[in-house]
Amino acid sequence: MEKETPYDVVIVGGGPAGLSAALILGRARKRVILFDAGSPRNAAATEIHNFVTRDGIAPAEFRRVAREQLVPYASVEVEDARVDAVTPEGGLLTVQIGTRTLVARRLLLCVGMIDVMPDLPGFRELWGKSIFQCPYCHAWEVKDRAFGVLAPSPMMLEFSFVLTSWTRDLVVFTGGAFPVADDLRARLEAARIRVDERPIRALHEKNGHLEAVELSDGERVRRDVLFARPQQIQVPLVQSLNLALDEKGFVRVDAFTKKTSVPGIHAAGDLATMAQAAIAAASEGTMAAAMINHELTIEALSR
Ligand SMILES: Cc1cc2nc3c(=O)[nH]c(=O)nc-3n(C[C@H](O)[C@H](O)[C@H](O)COP(=O)(O)OP(=O)(O)OC[C@H]3O[C@@H](n4cnc5c(N)ncnc54)[C@H](O)[C@@H]3O)c2cc1C
């Protein structure tokens, strides 16, 4: 019966973090099973940029190649399924997948984050196509075009200065959410960044791409692309585990071992950092896996 044979590691999440971790652990001859529910953060994007040797690869192709490269490591299993619950029990972790139960010595959470789409008509449809979070990932493709920034906070106003690397046609939309400090307004003006403080009514598209931002008085400001940072929340599994979170809502982990506040549970990738990028998640997954392997190997010597 599966419950009686502990896996060394159950990895939850098959994005760059989880897949990198599986590779390391497979090469270290650990018995691993990776579960993936199939809804990555970058689902709406057509290309991944900034992953050295993989610039421009489609997200699905990235995952396909990563899984293919796990095949030689027979101790690694990969399944498309959602992990529903995890319970620490007697120094092990019981993992529930539908009606099935597995036991593992360690759990590595690589589940990403959920981007909460704001209640702005048109936003959801344009996310990942004309609305992006990360300019390093997607601004090159739209350089010198008409950019907008959705800035519900002064932090996003500061962020807009960075975008002048890619365009000098920049409008920041605050929606009137906060008063713009005089010194900041002067710095924006000096950088020729326009500030629009009218409430935003809707986003309009043409052929699947942003055409204009409609404001409360009905005026439409033509824009080709928007940068925005939607609120992020943890996935239900992480919420159910009562892990300690930092003040921004990311899972608190030890910088080196990626241990969470719950013994036996590690976390790597977007769920544990604001510095979110595919190659960074892969790196965090690699680190977590190596540290888990180190611990498990030492433990096995004393069993
Ligand atoms: C629109 C968009 C475009 C982006 N473009 C780029 C880019 O060009 N370059 C770049 O470097 N970064 C880009 N990013 C960021 C990048 O996608 C993330 O940093 C990266 O995917 C994080 O990897 P991860 O492994 O932590 O999580 P993810 O890739 O999000 O993978 C997490 C996986 O865990 C699964 N999961 C969640 N809960 C469960 C559960 N209970 N059971 C089983 N599986 C579960 C999910 O279904 C998902 O497949 C983009 C992000 C967005 C939103």
Short mmCIF file of C-alpha atoms and ligand atoms in Angstrom, two decimals:
data_model
loop_
_atom_site.label_atom_id
_atom_site.label_comp_id
_atom_site.label_asym_id
_atom_site.label_seq_id
_atom_site.Cartn_x
_atom_site.Cartn_y
_atom_site.Cartn_z
CA MET A 1 0.00 0.00 0.00
CA GLU A 2 1.37 3.43 -1.04
CA LYS A 3 0.91 4.88 2.46
CA GLU A 4 3.53 2.49 3.87
CA THR A 5 6.33 3.35 1.45
CA PRO A 6 7.63 6.85 2.17
CA TYR A 7 8.85 8.93 -0.72
CA ASP A 8 12.01 10.85 0.06
CA VAL A 9 10.44 14.02 -1.29
CA VAL A 10 7.04 15.05 -2.58
CA ILE A 11 7.35 18.15 -4.77
CA VAL A 12 4.17 20.15 -5.23
CA GLY A 13 4.26 22.31 -8.37
CA GLY A 14 5.77 21.65 -11.80
CA GLY A 15 7.00 25.11 -12.81
CA PRO A 16 10.67 26.11 -13.06
CA ALA A 17 11.20 25.73 -9.28
CA GLY A 18 9.67 22.27 -8.92
CA LEU A 19 11.12 20.88 -12.15
CA SER A 20 14.64 22.06 -11.26
CA ALA A 21 14.31 20.51 -7.82
CA ALA A 22 13.16 17.20 -9.33
CA LEU A 23 16.21 17.15 -11.60
CA ILE A 24 18.65 17.66 -8.73
CA LEU A 25 16.94 15.08 -6.51
CA GLY A 26 16.71 12.53 -9.34
CA ARG A 27 20.41 12.89 -10.04
CA ALA A 28 21.00 12.43 -6.30
CA ARG A 29 19.09 9.10 -6.52
CA LYS A 30 16.27 10.16 -4.21
CA ARG A 31 12.78 8.75 -4.59
CA VAL A 32 10.65 11.69 -5.64
CA ILE A 33 7.16 12.36 -6.89
CA LEU A 34 6.18 15.70 -8.39
CA PHE A 35 2.55 16.75 -8.68
CA ASP A 36 1.41 19.60 -10.89
CA ALA A 37 -2.08 21.06 -11.13
CA GLY A 38 -1.33 22.72 -14.49
CA SER A 39 -2.04 26.39 -13.80
CA PRO A 40 1.29 28.25 -13.81
CA ARG A 41 1.55 31.99 -13.16
CA ASN A 42 2.68 32.66 -16.71
CA ALA A 43 -0.23 30.73 -18.28
CA ALA A 44 -1.35 33.82 -20.21
CA ALA A 45 2.09 34.52 -21.69
CA THR A 46 3.21 33.16 -25.07
CA GLU A 47 6.96 33.39 -24.39
CA ILE A 48 9.40 33.19 -21.49
CA HIS A 49 12.23 35.71 -21.68
CA ASN A 50 15.46 36.11 -19.73
CA PHE A 51 16.09 32.41 -19.16
CA VAL A 52 19.58 32.04 -20.55
CA THR A 53 19.67 29.51 -23.46
CA ARG A 54 15.83 29.56 -23.48
CA ASP A 55 14.99 33.17 -24.36
CA GLY A 56 11.61 33.29 -26.12
CA ILE A 57 10.60 29.67 -25.41
CA ALA A 58 6.86 28.98 -25.01
CA PRO A 59 5.94 28.15 -21.39
CA ALA A 60 4.43 24.78 -22.38
CA GLU A 61 7.56 23.85 -24.35
CA PHE A 62 9.76 24.79 -21.38
CA ARG A 63 7.82 22.37 -19.18
CA ARG A 64 7.78 19.66 -21.85
CA VAL A 65 11.57 19.74 -22.26
CA ALA A 66 12.09 19.82 -18.48
CA ARG A 67 9.88 16.75 -18.02
CA GLU A 68 11.58 14.96 -20.91
CA GLN A 69 14.95 15.54 -19.25
CA LEU A 70 13.64 13.90 -16.05
CA VAL A 71 12.88 10.63 -17.86
CA PRO A 72 16.39 9.11 -17.47
CA TYR A 73 16.11 9.45 -13.69
CA ALA A 74 13.92 6.47 -12.86
CA SER A 75 13.45 7.41 -9.20
CA VAL A 76 11.47 10.51 -10.26
CA GLU A 77 7.75 10.29 -10.98
CA VAL A 78 5.71 13.16 -12.41
CA GLU A 79 1.93 13.35 -12.26
CA ASP A 80 -0.63 15.89 -13.40
CA ALA A 81 -2.72 16.12 -10.25
CA ARG A 82 -3.55 18.57 -7.48
CA VAL A 83 -2.32 17.94 -3.94
CA ASP A 84 -5.31 18.60 -1.70
CA ALA A 85 -3.84 18.41 1.77
CA VAL A 86 -0.66 17.77 3.72
CA THR A 87 -0.52 16.67 7.36
CA PRO A 88 2.64 16.36 9.43
CA GLU A 89 2.45 13.05 11.32
CA GLY A 90 5.12 11.35 13.43
CA GLY A 91 8.10 12.99 11.69
CA LEU A 92 6.67 12.26 8.22
CA LEU A 93 4.22 14.11 5.99
CA THR A 94 0.98 12.58 4.82
CA VAL A 95 0.01 13.90 1.40
CA GLN A 96 -3.55 13.69 0.10
CA ILE A 97 -4.24 13.64 -3.66
CA GLY A 98 -7.96 13.08 -4.18
CA THR A 99 -8.70 9.75 -2.50
CA ARG A 100 -5.05 8.72 -2.55
CA THR A 101 -2.60 9.07 0.33
CA LEU A 102 1.20 9.11 0.20
CA VAL A 103 3.80 9.50 2.89
CA ALA A 104 6.97 11.53 2.44
CA ARG A 105 10.02 12.43 4.48
CA ARG A 106 10.07 15.96 3.07
CA LEU A 107 7.67 18.21 1.19
CA LEU A 108 8.91 20.87 -1.21
CA LEU A 109 6.31 23.48 -2.06
CA CYS A 110 6.88 25.09 -5.49
CA VAL A 111 3.27 26.14 -6.08
CA GLY A 112 3.79 29.73 -7.27
CA MET A 113 1.28 32.43 -6.39
CA ILE A 114 -2.21 33.40 -7.53
CA ASP A 115 -2.46 36.76 -9.29
CA VAL A 116 -5.79 38.31 -8.30
CA MET A 117 -7.25 40.09 -11.31
CA PRO A 118 -8.51 43.58 -10.38
CA ASP A 119 -12.12 44.48 -10.93
CA LEU A 120 -11.35 46.57 -14.03
CA PRO A 121 -13.20 45.67 -17.24
CA GLY A 122 -10.75 44.36 -19.85
CA PHE A 123 -7.89 43.65 -17.42
CA ARG A 124 -8.27 39.87 -17.21
CA GLU A 125 -8.48 39.46 -21.00
CA LEU A 126 -5.34 41.55 -21.60
CA TRP A 127 -3.20 40.14 -18.76
CA GLY A 128 -0.07 38.50 -20.21
CA LYS A 129 -0.86 39.84 -23.70
CA SER A 130 -0.73 43.65 -23.27
CA ILE A 131 -0.52 43.92 -19.48
CA PHE A 132 2.68 42.76 -17.79
CA GLN A 133 4.27 42.85 -14.39
CA CYS A 134 7.93 42.57 -15.34
CA PRO A 135 9.54 44.88 -17.91
CA TYR A 136 12.67 42.74 -18.04
CA CYS A 137 10.46 39.89 -19.27
CA HIS A 138 8.31 41.70 -21.81
CA ALA A 139 9.28 45.35 -22.49
CA TRP A 140 11.84 44.64 -25.23
CA GLU A 141 9.09 43.32 -27.52
CA VAL A 142 7.14 46.62 -27.23
CA LYS A 143 10.03 49.08 -26.95
CA ASP A 144 9.38 52.69 -28.00
CA ARG A 145 5.62 52.16 -28.01
CA ALA A 146 2.96 53.87 -25.86
CA PHE A 147 3.30 52.54 -22.30
CA GLY A 148 0.98 53.02 -19.35
CA VAL A 149 1.45 52.14 -15.71
CA LEU A 150 -1.40 51.28 -13.35
CA ALA A 151 -0.24 52.90 -10.13
CA PRO A 152 -2.56 52.39 -7.17
CA SER A 153 0.36 53.28 -4.88
CA PRO A 154 3.39 55.64 -4.86
CA MET A 155 5.65 52.55 -5.25
CA MET A 156 4.37 52.07 -8.79
CA LEU A 157 5.09 55.75 -9.56
CA GLU A 158 8.72 55.15 -8.58
CA PHE A 159 8.70 51.99 -10.74
CA SER A 160 7.69 54.05 -13.79
CA PHE A 161 11.13 55.71 -13.93
CA VAL A 162 12.69 52.33 -14.78
CA LEU A 163 10.40 52.00 -17.79
CA THR A 164 12.19 54.93 -19.50
CA SER A 165 14.79 52.27 -20.43
CA TRP A 166 12.26 51.06 -23.00
CA THR A 167 10.11 54.06 -23.99
CA ARG A 168 9.82 57.83 -23.55
CA ASP A 169 6.04 57.71 -24.18
CA LEU A 170 4.83 56.96 -20.69
CA VAL A 171 1.58 57.76 -18.83
CA VAL A 172 1.07 56.77 -15.20
CA PHE A 173 -2.55 56.24 -14.16
CA THR A 174 -3.09 56.64 -10.42
CA GLY A 175 -6.88 56.52 -10.61
CA GLY A 176 -6.77 59.20 -7.91
CA ALA A 177 -5.95 56.50 -5.34
CA PHE A 178 -3.49 58.70 -3.41
CA PRO A 179 -2.19 62.28 -3.44
CA VAL A 180 0.99 62.59 -5.50
CA ALA A 181 3.67 64.31 -3.42
CA ASP A 182 4.99 67.56 -4.94
CA ASP A 183 8.61 66.43 -5.13
CA LEU A 184 7.66 63.17 -6.84
CA ARG A 185 5.41 65.05 -9.29
CA ALA A 186 8.34 67.36 -10.13
CA ARG A 187 10.68 64.38 -10.71
CA LEU A 188 8.11 62.72 -12.98
CA GLU A 189 7.65 65.94 -14.93
CA ALA A 190 11.42 66.32 -15.32
CA ALA A 191 11.55 62.76 -16.70
CA ARG A 192 8.65 63.65 -19.09
CA ILE A 193 6.41 61.01 -17.51
CA ARG A 194 2.79 62.13 -17.62
CA VAL A 195 0.56 61.54 -14.59
CA ASP A 196 -3.19 61.01 -15.03
CA GLU A 197 -5.19 60.98 -11.78
CA ARG A 198 -8.67 60.42 -13.15
CA PRO A 199 -10.47 57.22 -12.09
CA ILE A 200 -10.12 54.44 -14.68
CA ARG A 201 -13.36 53.05 -16.09
CA ALA A 202 -12.22 50.32 -18.52
CA LEU A 203 -9.52 48.98 -20.81
CA HIS A 204 -10.30 48.60 -24.51
CA GLU A 205 -8.76 46.12 -26.89
CA LYS A 206 -8.47 45.64 -30.63
CA ASN A 207 -7.56 42.22 -32.10
CA GLY A 208 -6.71 40.96 -28.61
CA HIS A 209 -4.33 43.82 -27.77
CA LEU A 210 -4.74 46.97 -25.70
CA GLU A 211 -5.92 50.00 -27.61
CA ALA A 212 -6.90 52.55 -24.97
CA VAL A 213 -7.48 53.27 -21.29
CA GLU A 214 -10.93 54.77 -20.72
CA LEU A 215 -11.19 57.29 -17.89
CA SER A 216 -14.17 58.32 -15.75
CA ASP A 217 -15.06 61.27 -18.01
CA GLY A 218 -15.18 58.99 -21.06
CA GLU A 219 -11.88 60.12 -22.57
CA ARG A 220 -9.84 57.26 -24.06
CA VAL A 221 -6.06 57.53 -23.77
CA ARG A 222 -4.41 55.45 -26.48
CA ARG A 223 -1.85 52.99 -25.03
CA ASP A 224 -0.22 49.86 -26.49
CA VAL A 225 0.86 48.21 -23.27
CA LEU A 226 0.36 48.52 -19.50
CA PHE A 227 2.53 47.53 -16.57
CA ALA A 228 0.74 46.55 -13.39
CA ARG A 229 1.29 44.54 -10.26
CA PRO A 230 -1.94 42.77 -9.28
CA GLN A 231 -2.37 41.63 -5.70
CA GLN A 232 -0.98 38.13 -5.13
CA ILE A 233 -2.27 35.51 -2.72
CA GLN A 234 -1.01 32.09 -1.68
CA VAL A 235 -2.65 28.97 -3.18
CA PRO A 236 -5.23 27.16 -0.98
CA LEU A 237 -2.77 24.38 -0.02
CA VAL A 238 -0.28 26.89 1.40
CA GLN A 239 -3.07 28.76 3.17
CA SER A 240 -4.17 25.51 4.80
CA LEU A 241 -0.71 24.76 6.19
CA ASN A 242 -0.45 27.79 8.49
CA LEU A 243 3.13 28.48 7.44
CA ALA A 244 4.69 31.69 8.73
CA LEU A 245 4.47 34.42 6.10
CA ASP A 246 6.45 37.66 5.80
CA GLU A 247 4.82 41.11 5.93
CA LYS A 248 4.13 40.98 2.16
CA GLY A 249 2.42 37.57 2.36
CA PHE A 250 5.27 35.43 1.00
CA VAL A 251 6.21 32.17 2.74
CA ARG A 252 9.03 32.85 5.17
CA VAL A 253 11.99 30.57 4.41
CA ASP A 254 15.55 30.24 5.59
CA ALA A 255 17.65 31.88 2.87
CA PHE A 256 19.98 28.91 2.52
CA THR A 257 17.96 25.74 3.29
CA LYS A 258 14.54 27.06 2.14
CA LYS A 259 12.99 25.56 5.29
CA THR A 260 9.60 26.97 6.25
CA SER A 261 8.32 27.34 9.80
CA VAL A 262 6.86 23.80 9.69
CA PRO A 263 9.41 20.98 10.14
CA GLY A 264 9.90 18.90 6.99
CA ILE A 265 8.33 21.47 4.68
CA HIS A 266 10.52 23.56 2.36
CA ALA A 267 9.40 26.19 -0.17
CA ALA A 268 11.01 27.62 -3.31
CA GLY A 269 10.03 29.90 -6.17
CA ASP A 270 7.46 32.67 -6.48
CA LEU A 271 5.58 31.78 -3.29
CA ALA A 272 8.57 32.78 -1.18
CA THR A 273 9.83 35.96 -2.83
CA MET A 274 8.85 39.21 -4.47
CA ALA A 275 11.81 38.79 -6.86
CA GLN A 276 9.84 36.64 -9.27
CA ALA A 277 11.36 35.27 -12.48
CA ALA A 278 11.57 31.85 -14.07
CA ILE A 279 15.33 31.54 -13.75
CA ALA A 280 15.24 32.78 -10.16
CA ALA A 281 12.58 30.17 -9.31
CA ALA A 282 14.70 27.46 -10.96
CA SER A 283 17.68 28.58 -8.89
CA GLU A 284 15.67 28.54 -5.64
CA GLY A 285 14.35 25.05 -6.48
CA THR A 286 17.90 23.87 -7.09
CA MET A 287 19.10 25.21 -3.74
CA ALA A 288 16.16 23.74 -1.83
CA ALA A 289 16.66 20.32 -3.44
CA ALA A 290 20.37 20.22 -2.69
CA MET A 291 19.77 21.12 0.96
CA ILE A 292 17.00 18.52 1.29
CA ASN A 293 19.26 15.90 -0.27
CA HIS A 294 22.02 16.79 2.13
CA GLU A 295 19.75 16.32 5.16
CA LEU A 296 18.15 13.11 3.89
CA THR A 297 21.50 11.54 3.07
CA ILE A 298 22.91 12.25 6.52
CA GLU A 299 19.69 10.96 8.12
CA ALA A 300 19.83 7.74 6.10
CA LEU A 301 23.34 7.01 7.39
CA SER A 302 22.04 6.92 10.95
CA ARG A 303 18.92 4.80 10.24
C1 LIG B 1 2.02 36.92 -17.40
C2 LIG B 1 3.36 36.54 -16.84
C3 LIG B 1 4.46 36.48 -17.69
C4 LIG B 1 5.72 36.15 -17.19
N1 LIG B 1 6.79 36.13 -18.04
C5 LIG B 1 8.01 35.81 -17.56
C6 LIG B 1 9.15 35.82 -18.42
O1 LIG B 1 9.06 36.12 -19.61
N2 LIG B 1 10.36 35.53 -17.87
C7 LIG B 1 10.50 35.21 -16.54
O2 LIG B 1 11.61 34.93 -16.11
N3 LIG B 1 9.43 35.18 -15.72
C8 LIG B 1 8.20 35.49 -16.19
N4 LIG B 1 7.12 35.49 -15.35
C9 LIG B 1 7.31 35.04 -13.97
C10 LIG B 1 7.44 33.50 -13.96
O3 LIG B 1 6.37 32.94 -14.68
C11 LIG B 1 7.44 33.00 -12.52
O4 LIG B 1 8.45 33.68 -11.79
C12 LIG B 1 7.72 31.48 -12.51
O5 LIG B 1 6.75 30.78 -13.26
C13 LIG B 1 7.70 30.99 -11.06
O6 LIG B 1 7.94 29.62 -11.06
P1 LIG B 1 7.38 28.69 -9.91
O7 LIG B 1 7.92 27.33 -10.22
O8 LIG B 1 7.66 29.30 -8.59
O9 LIG B 1 5.79 28.74 -10.06
P2 LIG B 1 4.83 28.45 -11.31
O10 LIG B 1 5.56 28.49 -12.59
O11 LIG B 1 3.67 29.37 -11.15
O12 LIG B 1 4.37 26.94 -11.10
C14 LIG B 1 3.62 26.57 -9.97
C15 LIG B 1 2.83 25.32 -10.31
O13 LIG B 1 2.30 24.77 -9.09
C16 LIG B 1 1.04 24.23 -9.40
N5 LIG B 1 0.24 24.07 -8.17
C17 LIG B 1 -0.30 25.02 -7.37
N6 LIG B 1 -0.96 24.44 -6.35
C18 LIG B 1 -0.83 23.10 -6.52
C19 LIG B 1 -1.32 21.97 -5.79
N7 LIG B 1 -2.05 22.08 -4.68
N8 LIG B 1 -1.02 20.73 -6.28
C20 LIG B 1 -0.26 20.56 -7.38
N9 LIG B 1 0.21 21.61 -8.11
C21 LIG B 1 -0.06 22.86 -7.68
C22 LIG B 1 0.43 25.22 -10.38
O14 LIG B 1 -0.63 24.63 -11.11
C23 LIG B 1 1.66 25.57 -11.24
O15 LIG B 1 1.73 24.75 -12.37
C24 LIG B 1 5.87 35.84 -15.82
C25 LIG B 1 4.76 35.89 -14.97
C26 LIG B 1 3.52 36.25 -15.46
C27 LIG B 1 2.35 36.34 -14.52
#
